[in-house]
Amino acid sequence: MKFETPATNNPIDQLKIVGQPVDRIDGPRKTTGTAPYAYERHDVARNQAYGYVLGAGIAKGRVTAMDTAAAKAAPGVLAVVTTLDMPRLEKGQLNTASLFGGPDIQHYHQAIAVVVAESFEQARDATAMIRVSYARAPGRFDLAAEAPKAQLATGDSGEGSGAPHEDRTGDFEGAFAQAPVKLDATYTTPDESHAMMEPHASIAAWEGEKLTVWTSSQMIAWGKRDLAKTLGIPTESVRLDSPFIGGGFGGKLFLRADAVLAALGARAARRPVKLALTRPLVANNTTHRPATIQHIRIGAGRDGRITAIAHESLSGDLEGGGPETAVAQTKLLYAGANRLTAMRLAILDLPEGNAMRAPGEAPGLMALEIAMDEMAEKLEIDPIEFRIINDTQVDPEHPERPFSQRQLIQCLRQGAERFGWNRRNATPGQRREGRWLVGMGVAAGFRNNLVMKSGARVRLDAGGRVTVETDMTDIGTGSYTIIAQTAAEMMGVPLDKVTVRLGDSSFPVSAGSGGQWGGNSSTAGVYAACVKLREAVAQRLAFNSVEAEFVDGQVRAGNRSAPLGQAAGADGLVAEDTIEYGELATRYQQSTFAGHFVEVGVNAATGETRVRRMLAVCAAGRILNPKSARSQVIGAMTMGVGAALMEELAVDKRHGFFVNHDLAGYEVPVHADIPHQEVIFLDEMDPVSSPMKAKGVGELGICGVGAAVSNAIYNATGVRVRGYPITLDKLLDRLPQVT
Amino acid sequence: MKAFTYERARSPAEAAAGAARNPGATFIAGGTNLLDLMKLQIETPTHLIDVNGLALDRIEATPDGGLRIGALVRNTDLAAHERVRRDYGVLSRALLAGASGQLRNKATTAGNLLQRTRCPYFYDTNMPCNKRQPGSGCSAIGGVTRQHAVVGSSEACIATHPSDMAVAMRALDAVVETVKADGMTRRIPIAEFHRLPGDTPHIETSLDRGEFITAVTLPPPLGGRQFYRKVRDRASYAFALVSVAAIVQRDGTGRVALGGVAHKPWRVEAAETDLPRGAKAAMAEILQGARPTHDNAFKLPLAERTLASVLAEARG
């Protein structure tokens, strides 16, 4: 199905099942431990052996020798494969660093060996017996130090945020020079880790030249393609299966060493091999959100109208990598005639930077939305009013492109009322409750909506049961449930008459889970397949397909009615289709919006910040399931608090690695950090987006949260911190004396 | 994890003798720290002596009105004990500020004293570490050191002791009771139990080879208002940047011990006479000679401010 004109009325609009807050259909399996994750697929292949991955102990240089004699002789060891056994493997299309092979080390904990043994403990013990000799080379590990050498770089996160290396509208410098009120400030965000619960894990089994990998992947088709490319085998020879995923946040978008080394280990041991990356390897072997240094300049008239806005960002990556697209939202969020965005990329020898939940916007808004708060204060305008004054209903760089829907003002106004914004004292440092300084902050949330081609197959059986198959993944987001809701609505059956099967590369290729496009795009693909199935059913039952209604397990037209299952016959009825998109995305700017509100207490003595309550008001098209959507948003808000207050991969600038490479050292919020969250979805439909009239929410929920926390800290204390995370040491010397 | 042999000890003396005989032996109780270290091959015992079966899990009153805490009393039970909550509030609060409910259910009193540093360079076996490999150097010095020691450190090591419980015990002047391989017992004041790193940071306590902790005794209750204020980046399940254990009497006198600042729970008794004069004077003396790094210099004002807020609360 080609989606080329805005959606009109369709069966989804009935909203009998879609749009309802139904429980996750996979919930009982998750809560009873019967949904197997990649490492737990004990039954998929007999005689599984265990692999353990050795990461390089240097960040840059060469492996000169590896002594594996002791490891090979260790109890239970079946095979040892080292990086010196083969030339550098070809890179996957979406990998920056090679995942294995050859002597060259590009980053710390690059995989250099896998040991396969009868037990996990034996594999781990033997791995420690490998003696590695290195020739170290000097590396570049300090982003600020490399800044002078950074080059302008075009970037596309591949996830909906992108920008040319430098983009100008009007005359920024001239307008900024003349602006009566201006801000010129620099903000920094650190490297961050996805820190999902389930590490990267794979089981690989060969049957002749055919390879099956049971894994944990957000994007099945990308993984299949890149695994075949890396191993040098035909794509058709690879099958990936990933029905349950314990979190990804972008960390499992791309092929990683777990799948490659499970496959290599299995080939060497002639046995199926399972392995998982250890926590330190998750931090240093896989990808992370790169640190940024962002320079923002805003000029405005005394009326609060922005006349000049510039956002320039510096980030680092390995040779061949790309910049963090932290300026992308600044091209679209606020009005202003004179504009400049630019991105610079420094070459660093740290592990590969890549997408993490809302790449671009998440760190970009952490800076931009503090800058807006600072400008509002200079202008003596309420920060909500300042944003409203500068709202735009069109792409400010291309005014002929309207936003398909843009309810930012409504998000902010409704949020202000709900949150009690009028109780905020505009003068910082005024509200004290016992030992706590209390403040409120606000930020706009913005995240582009992407639509991606997505396919599905729908099968009807004689009992009226509908089975959906697509390689879409559920990374904890609720894909199973919203896909079942879509099929149930389309086919007129109750939810328990729908079976959803996901994550198998033998199913039709879907949008996958990334860039908050998964929910809308994958259900649109299911919609397309269901439209085809409805036509096939109508034809079998000799109904006019335009008139046929699918209700309560029946097909009806006029005064005729027949059970749905009757159309299936003994062999069942199958339809498959893929939703594809036309030019709507170029004619309209599709984005999602939020108002984020945060109240914090800052301990007046110690500077510890504790969030007291949070509110997100979201405008993101039709909400397919308010319960799972809320779950997405509160999770993202929590991640935003982590980014604001504690998350930082600490770089050892001498040795070139992330030092705090486990969950004791890399702190993310715990329950005690998140006392109260509220989410409101505005009533919205976006017919330009898809037949579902939905958009994404999973990343919108983090976008702006960090700045809202930061602005609340400022309101509480009067201390403006421009470097994340806002840890107590950055506040301490500017807090009041303890009496 | 290296392969190891395993036995269950039948008496404290036998455990001590067994450990003294076998240079590769280590005691295991809750295992909350040891097992992690074994998996990473930071600790590589060849023989484990499981002491969980020993009847050292009781809390009893001592004749002088104090408390004897068996070495195997779990942190959860110790924190919840009626006498501890009533008479030694600083200890109960310190315990509950540490780890998580699950870990406290497993972790023992003796094991908590013996837990090892959380210095990330100690944990990364690619990095030199004098504690892990004596003589290899300290890679924390000059590296990422936000969590590290500011006082009592050396050129060989700037690690901190991670325990909360031990800080409260230091303020309480607890005594560690042990039995040695030859069956002799001794009582080690907690002040002498943990060592500063000096040039032998791998030697962390004054225990002899095989010497086995049987109990920790607390002197009679001190009264006063008791505080354990743990400052950290998140609200729970994080190690202290700085912690303050304080027992403050009505007249403003009292005791203070710090966590998160040194290789051992840090207390300077001489400074306590300055407590009635306020936090600034006392902390200047407590942290005299401090040598913070660029990353952790904030711990000095933080410790002072935290103590000041504790003293303010004590007055209020």
XYZ file of C-alpha atoms in Angstrom, chain A residues 57 108-109 124-125 128-129 435 603-606 608 610 646 650-652 654-655 657 659 661 663 667-668 670 672-673 727-729 732 735-736 738-739, chain B residues 1-2 39 41 120-121 124 126-127 139 141-144 146-147 229-238 241 298 301-302 305-306 308-309 312-313 315:
74
model
C 43.220 -4.000 26.981
C 39.297 -0.221 24.124
C 37.588 -3.568 24.633
C 35.478 -17.379 31.233
C 38.370 -18.972 33.072
C 41.642 -15.112 31.271
C 44.518 -17.430 30.348
C 16.694 21.734 54.339
C 19.675 20.035 49.532
C 20.887 23.428 50.689
C 23.842 21.919 52.524
C 25.044 19.155 50.223
C 22.092 16.854 46.203
C 16.167 15.129 44.172
C 24.005 11.384 37.121
C 33.791 8.940 32.560
C 36.684 9.078 30.097
C 40.194 8.172 31.183
C 45.318 8.782 29.291
C 44.248 5.232 28.534
C 38.345 4.194 27.828
C 36.211 3.891 33.325
C 31.956 0.407 32.873
C 26.133 -0.580 36.654
C 24.569 5.329 37.757
C 21.060 5.503 36.357
C 16.618 4.033 40.892
C 13.923 6.358 45.042
C 14.950 8.997 42.500
C 26.168 16.708 40.134
C 26.394 18.349 43.526
C 30.030 19.406 43.119
C 28.383 23.408 46.082
C 24.969 27.425 47.666
C 24.078 29.410 50.778
C 24.922 26.225 56.240
C 23.593 27.643 59.470
C 36.544 -17.663 38.127
C 39.343 -20.104 38.860
C 34.314 -13.796 38.634
C 39.667 -12.844 38.821
C 37.200 1.248 39.088
C 40.886 0.724 38.344
C 39.617 -3.382 35.566
C 43.874 -4.367 32.287
C 44.941 -1.496 34.501
C 46.370 3.919 37.622
C 46.324 8.572 40.340
C 46.001 10.945 37.405
C 42.849 9.235 36.188
C 39.153 9.504 36.969
C 35.748 11.554 41.736
C 35.094 8.733 44.214
C 24.171 11.257 56.623
C 25.258 9.681 53.357
C 25.757 12.037 50.426
C 25.565 10.506 46.981
C 24.620 11.158 43.386
C 21.411 9.178 43.475
C 18.956 8.606 46.266
C 19.711 4.934 46.857
C 22.082 2.131 45.895
C 25.196 4.224 45.436
C 30.789 10.616 48.046
C 34.772 19.130 46.395
C 33.727 21.577 51.503
C 31.107 18.867 51.129
C 28.786 21.396 54.929
C 27.363 17.966 55.640
C 27.318 21.570 59.603
C 23.877 20.435 58.549
C 22.243 22.132 62.899
C 19.795 19.269 62.963
C 20.611 21.550 67.755
